Tab-separated table of C-alpha atoms and ligand atoms in Angstrom:
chain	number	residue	atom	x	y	z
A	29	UNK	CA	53.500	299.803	13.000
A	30	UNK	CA	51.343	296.556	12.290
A	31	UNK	CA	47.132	297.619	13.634
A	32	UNK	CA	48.259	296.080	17.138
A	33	UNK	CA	51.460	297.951	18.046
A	34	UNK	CA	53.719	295.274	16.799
A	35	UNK	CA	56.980	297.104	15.298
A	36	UNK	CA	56.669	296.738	11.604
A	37	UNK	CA	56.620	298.815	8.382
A	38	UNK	CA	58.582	301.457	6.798
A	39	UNK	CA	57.850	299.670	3.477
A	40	UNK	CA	56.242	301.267	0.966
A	41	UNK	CA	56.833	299.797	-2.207
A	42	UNK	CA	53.298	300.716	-4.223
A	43	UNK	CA	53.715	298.197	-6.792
A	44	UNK	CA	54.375	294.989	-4.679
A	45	UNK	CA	51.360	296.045	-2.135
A	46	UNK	CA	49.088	296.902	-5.149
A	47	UNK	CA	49.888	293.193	-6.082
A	48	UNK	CA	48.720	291.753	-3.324
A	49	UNK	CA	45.835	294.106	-2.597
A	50	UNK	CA	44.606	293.563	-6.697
A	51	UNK	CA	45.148	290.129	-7.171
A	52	UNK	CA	42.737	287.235	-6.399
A	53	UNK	CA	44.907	284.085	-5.410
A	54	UNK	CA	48.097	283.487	-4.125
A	55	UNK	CA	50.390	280.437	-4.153
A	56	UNK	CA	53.176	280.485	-1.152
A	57	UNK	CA	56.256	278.979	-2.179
A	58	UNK	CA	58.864	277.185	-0.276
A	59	UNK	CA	62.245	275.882	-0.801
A	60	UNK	CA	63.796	273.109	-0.804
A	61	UNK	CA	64.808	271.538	2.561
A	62	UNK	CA	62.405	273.894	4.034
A	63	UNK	CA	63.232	275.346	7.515
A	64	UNK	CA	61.252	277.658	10.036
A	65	UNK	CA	61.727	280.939	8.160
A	66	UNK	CA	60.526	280.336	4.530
A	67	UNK	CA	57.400	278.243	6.077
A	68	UNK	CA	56.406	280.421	9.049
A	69	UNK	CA	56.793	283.273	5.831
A	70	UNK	CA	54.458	281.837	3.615
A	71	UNK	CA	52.212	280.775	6.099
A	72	UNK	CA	51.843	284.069	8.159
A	73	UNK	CA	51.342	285.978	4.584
A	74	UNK	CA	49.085	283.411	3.711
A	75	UNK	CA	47.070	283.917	6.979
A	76	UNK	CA	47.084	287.614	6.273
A	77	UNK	CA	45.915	287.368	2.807
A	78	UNK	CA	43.097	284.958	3.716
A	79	UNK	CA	41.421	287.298	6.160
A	80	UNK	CA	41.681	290.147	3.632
A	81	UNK	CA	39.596	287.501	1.517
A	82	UNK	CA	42.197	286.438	-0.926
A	83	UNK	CA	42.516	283.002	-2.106
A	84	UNK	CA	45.528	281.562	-0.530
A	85	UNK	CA	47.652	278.452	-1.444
A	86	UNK	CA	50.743	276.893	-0.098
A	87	UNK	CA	52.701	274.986	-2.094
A	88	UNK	CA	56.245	272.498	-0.948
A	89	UNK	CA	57.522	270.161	-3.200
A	90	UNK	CA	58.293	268.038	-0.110
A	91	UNK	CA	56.803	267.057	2.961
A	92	UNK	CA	56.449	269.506	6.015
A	93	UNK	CA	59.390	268.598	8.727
A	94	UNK	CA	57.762	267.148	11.458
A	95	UNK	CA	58.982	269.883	13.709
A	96	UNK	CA	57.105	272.389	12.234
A	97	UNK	CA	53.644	271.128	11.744
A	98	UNK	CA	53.045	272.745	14.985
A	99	UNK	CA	52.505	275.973	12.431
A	100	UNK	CA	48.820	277.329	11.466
A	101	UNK	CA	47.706	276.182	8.550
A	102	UNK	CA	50.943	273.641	7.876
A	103	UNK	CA	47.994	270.752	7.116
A	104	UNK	CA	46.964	273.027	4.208
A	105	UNK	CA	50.267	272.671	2.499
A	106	UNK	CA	50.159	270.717	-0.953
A	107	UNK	CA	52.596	269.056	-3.270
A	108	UNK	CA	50.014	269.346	-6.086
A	109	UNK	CA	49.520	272.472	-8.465
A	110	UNK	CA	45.479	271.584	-7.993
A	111	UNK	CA	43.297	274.535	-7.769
A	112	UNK	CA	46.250	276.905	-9.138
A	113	UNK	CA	44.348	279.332	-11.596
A	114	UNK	CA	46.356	280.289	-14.546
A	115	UNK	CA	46.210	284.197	-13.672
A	116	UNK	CA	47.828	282.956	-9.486
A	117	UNK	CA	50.424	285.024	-7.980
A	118	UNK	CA	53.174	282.662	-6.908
A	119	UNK	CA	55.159	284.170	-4.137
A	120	UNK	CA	58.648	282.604	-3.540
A	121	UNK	CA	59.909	283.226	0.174
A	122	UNK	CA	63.609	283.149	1.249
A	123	UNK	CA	65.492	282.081	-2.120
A	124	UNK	CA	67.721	284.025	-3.815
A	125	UNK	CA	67.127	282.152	-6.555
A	126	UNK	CA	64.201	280.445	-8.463
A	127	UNK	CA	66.114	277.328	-8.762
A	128	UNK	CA	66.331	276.947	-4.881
A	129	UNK	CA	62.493	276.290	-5.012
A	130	UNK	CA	63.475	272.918	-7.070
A	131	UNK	CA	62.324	271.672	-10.570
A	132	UNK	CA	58.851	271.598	-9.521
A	133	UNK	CA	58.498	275.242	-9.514
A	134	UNK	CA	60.888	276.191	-12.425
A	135	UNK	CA	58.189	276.731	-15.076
A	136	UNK	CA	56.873	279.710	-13.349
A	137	UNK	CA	57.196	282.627	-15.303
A	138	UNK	CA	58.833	285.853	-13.632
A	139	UNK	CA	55.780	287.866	-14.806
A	140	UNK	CA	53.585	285.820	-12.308
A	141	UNK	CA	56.754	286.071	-9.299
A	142	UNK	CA	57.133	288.120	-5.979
A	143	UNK	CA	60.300	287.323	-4.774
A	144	UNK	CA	60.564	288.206	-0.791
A	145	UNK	CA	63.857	287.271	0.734
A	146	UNK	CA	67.054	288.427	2.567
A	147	UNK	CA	69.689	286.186	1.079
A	148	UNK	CA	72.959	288.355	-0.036
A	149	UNK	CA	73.148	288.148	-3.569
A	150	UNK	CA	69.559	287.779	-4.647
A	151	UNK	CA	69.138	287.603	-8.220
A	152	UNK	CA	65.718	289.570	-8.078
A	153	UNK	CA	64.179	287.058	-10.496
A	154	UNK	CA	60.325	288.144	-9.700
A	155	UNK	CA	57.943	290.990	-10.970
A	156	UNK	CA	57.912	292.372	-7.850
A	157	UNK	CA	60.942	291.522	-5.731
A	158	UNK	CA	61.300	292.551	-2.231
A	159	UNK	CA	65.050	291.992	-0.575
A	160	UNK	CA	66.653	293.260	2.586
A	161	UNK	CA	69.941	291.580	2.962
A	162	UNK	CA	70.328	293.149	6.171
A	163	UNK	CA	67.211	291.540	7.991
A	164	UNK	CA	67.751	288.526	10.156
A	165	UNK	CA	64.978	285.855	8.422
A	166	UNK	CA	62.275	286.622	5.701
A	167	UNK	CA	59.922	286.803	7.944
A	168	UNK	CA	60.936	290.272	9.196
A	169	UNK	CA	59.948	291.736	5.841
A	170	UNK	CA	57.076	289.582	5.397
A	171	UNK	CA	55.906	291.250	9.049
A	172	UNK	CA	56.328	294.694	7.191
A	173	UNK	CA	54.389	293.827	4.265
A	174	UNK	CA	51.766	292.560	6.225
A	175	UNK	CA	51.570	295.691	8.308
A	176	UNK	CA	51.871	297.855	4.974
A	177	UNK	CA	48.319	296.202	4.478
A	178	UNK	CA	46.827	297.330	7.498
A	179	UNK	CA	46.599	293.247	8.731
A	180	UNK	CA	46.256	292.889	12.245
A	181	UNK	CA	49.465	290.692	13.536
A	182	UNK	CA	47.006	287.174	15.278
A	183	UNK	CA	48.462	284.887	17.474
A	184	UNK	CA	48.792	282.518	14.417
A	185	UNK	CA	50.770	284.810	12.383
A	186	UNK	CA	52.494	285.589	15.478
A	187	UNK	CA	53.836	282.307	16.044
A	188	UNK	CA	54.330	282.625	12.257
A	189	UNK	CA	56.709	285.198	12.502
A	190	UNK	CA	58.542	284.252	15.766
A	191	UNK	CA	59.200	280.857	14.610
A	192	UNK	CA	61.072	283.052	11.601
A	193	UNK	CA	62.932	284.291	13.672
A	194	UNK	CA	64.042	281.759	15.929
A	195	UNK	CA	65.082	279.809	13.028
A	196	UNK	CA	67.270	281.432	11.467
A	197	UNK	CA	68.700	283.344	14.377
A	198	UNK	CA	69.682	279.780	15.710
A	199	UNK	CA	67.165	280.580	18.770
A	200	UNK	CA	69.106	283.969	18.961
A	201	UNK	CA	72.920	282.727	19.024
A	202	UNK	CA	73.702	283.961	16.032
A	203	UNK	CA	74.984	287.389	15.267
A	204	UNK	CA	72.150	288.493	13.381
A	205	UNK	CA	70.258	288.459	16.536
A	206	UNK	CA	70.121	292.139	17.023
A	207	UNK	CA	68.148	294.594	19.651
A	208	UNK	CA	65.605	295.393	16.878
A	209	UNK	CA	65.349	291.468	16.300
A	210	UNK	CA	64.924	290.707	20.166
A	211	UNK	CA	62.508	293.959	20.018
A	212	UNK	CA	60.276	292.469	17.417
A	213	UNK	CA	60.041	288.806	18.984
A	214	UNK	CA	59.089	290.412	22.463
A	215	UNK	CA	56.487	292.402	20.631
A	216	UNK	CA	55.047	288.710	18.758
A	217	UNK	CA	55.172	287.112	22.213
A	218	UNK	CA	52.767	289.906	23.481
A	219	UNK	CA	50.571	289.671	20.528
A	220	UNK	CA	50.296	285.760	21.249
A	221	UNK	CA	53.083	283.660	19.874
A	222	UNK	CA	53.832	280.795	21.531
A	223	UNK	CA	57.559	280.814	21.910
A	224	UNK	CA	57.391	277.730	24.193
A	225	UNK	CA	55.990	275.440	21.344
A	226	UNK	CA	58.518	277.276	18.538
A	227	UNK	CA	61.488	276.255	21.175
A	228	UNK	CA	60.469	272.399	21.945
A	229	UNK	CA	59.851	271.535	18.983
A	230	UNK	CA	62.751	273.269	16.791
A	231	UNK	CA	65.415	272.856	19.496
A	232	UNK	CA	64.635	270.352	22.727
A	233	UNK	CA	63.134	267.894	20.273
A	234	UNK	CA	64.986	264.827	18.034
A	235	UNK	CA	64.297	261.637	16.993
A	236	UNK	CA	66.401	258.761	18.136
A	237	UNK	CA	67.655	258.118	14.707
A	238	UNK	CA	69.319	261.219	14.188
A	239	UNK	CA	70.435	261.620	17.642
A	240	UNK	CA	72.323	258.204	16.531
A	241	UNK	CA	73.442	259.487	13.371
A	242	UNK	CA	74.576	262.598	15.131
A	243	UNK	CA	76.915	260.161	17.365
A	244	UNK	CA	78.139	258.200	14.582
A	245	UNK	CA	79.217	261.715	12.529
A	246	UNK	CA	81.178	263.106	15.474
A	247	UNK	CA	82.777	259.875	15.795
A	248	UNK	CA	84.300	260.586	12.750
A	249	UNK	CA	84.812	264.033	12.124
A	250	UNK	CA	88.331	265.110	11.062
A	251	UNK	CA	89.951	268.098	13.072
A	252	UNK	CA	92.562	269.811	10.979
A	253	UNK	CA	95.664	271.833	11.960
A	254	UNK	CA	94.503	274.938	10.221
A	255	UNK	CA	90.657	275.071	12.043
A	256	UNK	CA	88.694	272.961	9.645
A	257	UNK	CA	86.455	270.311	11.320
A	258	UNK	CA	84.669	268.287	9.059
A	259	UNK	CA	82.727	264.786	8.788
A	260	UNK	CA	80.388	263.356	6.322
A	261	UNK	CA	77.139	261.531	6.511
A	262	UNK	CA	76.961	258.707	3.877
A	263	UNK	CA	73.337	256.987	2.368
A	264	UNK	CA	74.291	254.090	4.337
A	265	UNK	CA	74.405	255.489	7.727
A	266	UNK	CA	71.504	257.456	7.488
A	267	UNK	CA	69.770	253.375	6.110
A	268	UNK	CA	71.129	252.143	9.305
A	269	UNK	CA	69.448	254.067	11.460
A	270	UNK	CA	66.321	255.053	9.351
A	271	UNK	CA	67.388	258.788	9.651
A	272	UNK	CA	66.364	261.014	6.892
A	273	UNK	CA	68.245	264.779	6.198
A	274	UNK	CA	65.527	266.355	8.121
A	275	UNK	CA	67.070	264.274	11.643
A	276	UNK	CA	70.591	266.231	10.253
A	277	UNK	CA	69.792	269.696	11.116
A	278	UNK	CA	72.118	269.877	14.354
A	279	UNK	CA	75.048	267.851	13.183
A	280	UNK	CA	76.916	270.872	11.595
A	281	UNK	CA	76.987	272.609	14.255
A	282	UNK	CA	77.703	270.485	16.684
A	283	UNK	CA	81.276	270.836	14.089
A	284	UNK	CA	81.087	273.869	14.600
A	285	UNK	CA	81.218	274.677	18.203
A	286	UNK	CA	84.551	272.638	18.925
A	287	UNK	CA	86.741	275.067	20.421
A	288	UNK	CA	89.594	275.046	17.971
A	289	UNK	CA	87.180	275.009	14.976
A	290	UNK	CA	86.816	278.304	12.367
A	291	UNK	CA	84.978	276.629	9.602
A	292	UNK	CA	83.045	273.705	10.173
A	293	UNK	CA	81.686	271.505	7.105
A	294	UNK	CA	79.507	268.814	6.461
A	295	UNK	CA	78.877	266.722	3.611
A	296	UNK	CA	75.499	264.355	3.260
A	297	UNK	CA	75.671	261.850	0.598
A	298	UNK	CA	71.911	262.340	-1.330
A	299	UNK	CA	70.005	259.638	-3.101
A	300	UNK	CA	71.298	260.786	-6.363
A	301	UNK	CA	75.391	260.706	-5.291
A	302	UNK	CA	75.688	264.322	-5.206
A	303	UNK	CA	76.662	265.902	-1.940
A	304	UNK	CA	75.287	268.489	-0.022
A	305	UNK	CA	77.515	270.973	1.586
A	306	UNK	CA	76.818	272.742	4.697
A	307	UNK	CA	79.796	275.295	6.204
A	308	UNK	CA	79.334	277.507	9.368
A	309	UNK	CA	81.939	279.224	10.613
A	310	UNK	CA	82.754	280.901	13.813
A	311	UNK	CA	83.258	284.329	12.826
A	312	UNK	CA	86.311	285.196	10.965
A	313	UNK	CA	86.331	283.558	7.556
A	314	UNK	CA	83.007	284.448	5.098
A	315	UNK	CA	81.852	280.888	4.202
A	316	UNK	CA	79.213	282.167	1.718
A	317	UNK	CA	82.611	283.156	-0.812
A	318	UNK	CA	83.974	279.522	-0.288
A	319	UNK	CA	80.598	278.231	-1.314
A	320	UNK	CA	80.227	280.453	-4.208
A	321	UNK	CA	83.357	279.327	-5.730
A	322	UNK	CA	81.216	275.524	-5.367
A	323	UNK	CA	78.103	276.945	-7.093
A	324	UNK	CA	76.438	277.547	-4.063
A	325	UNK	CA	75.783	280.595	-1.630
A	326	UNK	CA	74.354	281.713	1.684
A	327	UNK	CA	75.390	283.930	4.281
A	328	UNK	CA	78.513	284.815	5.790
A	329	UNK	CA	78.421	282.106	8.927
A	330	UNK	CA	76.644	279.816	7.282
A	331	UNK	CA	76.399	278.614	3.713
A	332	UNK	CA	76.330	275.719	1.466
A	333	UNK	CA	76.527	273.863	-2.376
A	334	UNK	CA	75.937	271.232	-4.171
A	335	UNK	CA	78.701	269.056	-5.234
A	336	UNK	CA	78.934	265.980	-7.863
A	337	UNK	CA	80.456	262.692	-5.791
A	338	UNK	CA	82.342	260.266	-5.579
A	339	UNK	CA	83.215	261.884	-2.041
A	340	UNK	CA	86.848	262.172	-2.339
A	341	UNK	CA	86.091	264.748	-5.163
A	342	UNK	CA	83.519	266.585	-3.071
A	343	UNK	CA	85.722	266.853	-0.078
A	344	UNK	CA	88.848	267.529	-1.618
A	345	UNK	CA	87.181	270.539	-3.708
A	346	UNK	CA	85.361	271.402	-0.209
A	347	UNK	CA	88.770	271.820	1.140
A	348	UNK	CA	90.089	273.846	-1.038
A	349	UNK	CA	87.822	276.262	-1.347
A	350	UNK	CA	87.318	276.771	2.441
A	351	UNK	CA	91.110	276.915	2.621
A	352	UNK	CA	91.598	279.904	-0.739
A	353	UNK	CA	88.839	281.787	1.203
A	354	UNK	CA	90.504	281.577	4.604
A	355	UNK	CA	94.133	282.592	3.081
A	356	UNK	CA	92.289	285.630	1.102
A	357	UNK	CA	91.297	286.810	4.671
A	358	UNK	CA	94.474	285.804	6.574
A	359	UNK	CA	96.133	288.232	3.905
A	360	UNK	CA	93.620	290.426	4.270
A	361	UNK	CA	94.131	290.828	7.599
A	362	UNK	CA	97.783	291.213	7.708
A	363	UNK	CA	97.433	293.837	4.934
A	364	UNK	CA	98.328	297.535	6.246
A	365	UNK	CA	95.731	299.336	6.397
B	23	MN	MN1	65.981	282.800	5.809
């Protein structure tokens, strides 16, 4: 239980708490593509740590999304290493894998990690590594270490936490939105989240450009006869309308929720001609083992890869591997038991 009766705790590990309660500075690290749960992560640890007087610095090889600079302390994020002392503790959030926080962050040594994250799979690349595969976002177990030090849960951290949450539960569609899950976001919302302002601005907010892109890419997405719906999203129509990947966060599943669709896929051309995969799926088949078989990974509904153009080559291997996964099941399935 976090100071203020938020639900929290049950961890214990010594050796990642004496790390943060020993050290002097901190560097919160974020993904690539970052989304609501590995920012609201680093940000409500790094709120935490500052009021225990640690020296706290958040770190994104990108820009913030515009839809979540609504988040405390989201103006404090840099792209620059500048003030990082040599002895800093970086903490990578939500990665199951260092290379997931990009080539910026790949000369970080393990010895100087914590690793915090619920991705299946995680290669527990830090010093300290923290992993729950079962928990819903990373901000769950960020909650527990931050009760674990004795931090009261603020309204910032709070909105933190919920925006977690909310993000990676889908705004609590998705299966992983459990009773302990809608528990723990009633408990934020007591303690002063502001789960109107998570909800405008991650899900009744776009900009024109990508609703426009989002029109163009149903336009011409492909519904097969075995429950694949697909579409891509080339350089040039994201040009035409000025959209960036960041206006393409919807578009998947918007695939995805066409009634006779199991997996849905998306692939969006990037500057460099490699595509980026994203699969969801409705239920049945486990698109995190089609995208492993691409190099890639993620979680059961919803996963995705990398994959070296031109696109017929992307698509084609996309294909297949969606389809070898979704006969492994269909056979699993008809297997006696
Ligand atoms: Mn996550």
């Amino acid at each position: 239980m976090a100071s203020n009766g938020v639900p929290g705790g049950g961890f214990t590990d010594a050796a990642v708490l004496a790390c943060f309660r020993e050290h002097g500075q901190f560097v919160m690290c974020a993904h690539e593509k970052p989304d609501g749960d590995v920012l609201g992560s680093g940000l409500a640890l790094g709120l935490a740590l500052k009021a225990m007087g640690k020296d706290v610095i958040y770190f994104l090889d990108d820009e913030v999304p515009k839809n979540l600079r609504f988040l405390p302390d989201s103006d404090l994020v840099q792209r620059s290493f500048e003030g990082v002392k040599s002895d800093a503790v970086f903490v990578f959030f939500d990665m199951s894998d260092q290379s997931r926080a990009g080539e910026a962050l790949g000369w970080v040594p393990p010895e100087q990690i914590v690793n915090i994250d619920h991705h299946l799979g995680n290669k527990r690349f830090g010093r300290w590594n923290y992993v729950l595969e079962a928990e819903a976002a990373t901000g769950v177990l960020v909650l527990n270490v931050i009760a674990a030090l004795g931090q009261p849960i603020t309204p910032g951290i709070a909105t933190c936490l919920l925006t977690t949450l909310i993000s990676d539960t889908g705004c609590f569609l998705y299966s992983n939105a459990r009773p302990q899950t809608l528990r723990l976001a009633a408990a934020l919302v007591n303690v002063g989240a502001d789960k109107d302002l998570i909800t405008e601005q991650l899900y009744q907010t776009r900009s024109f450009s990508g609703q426009k892109v989002l029109g163009r890419t149903l336009d011409a997405a492909v519904m097969t006869d075995d429950g694949i719906c697909y579409s891509v999203v080339s350089r040039a129509l994201l040009e035409e309308f000025g959209a960036t990947h960041e206006d393409l966060e919807d578009v998947v599943g918007a695939l995805r929720a066409v009634d006779r669709c199991e997996v849905a896929a998306l692939l969006k051309e990037s500057p460099d001609g490699n595509y980026r995969l994203s699969l969801r799926s409705r239920g049945r088949f486990n698109v995190m083992a089609a995208a492993k078989k691409l190099d890639g990974g993620g979680h059961f509904r919803a996963a995705g890869a990398t994959l070296p153009g031109p696109l017929p080559n992307a698509l084609s291997r996309t294909l297949a591997a969606v389809r070898t996964e979704m006969a492994a099941q269909i056979a699993a399935d008809r297997a006696p038991t």
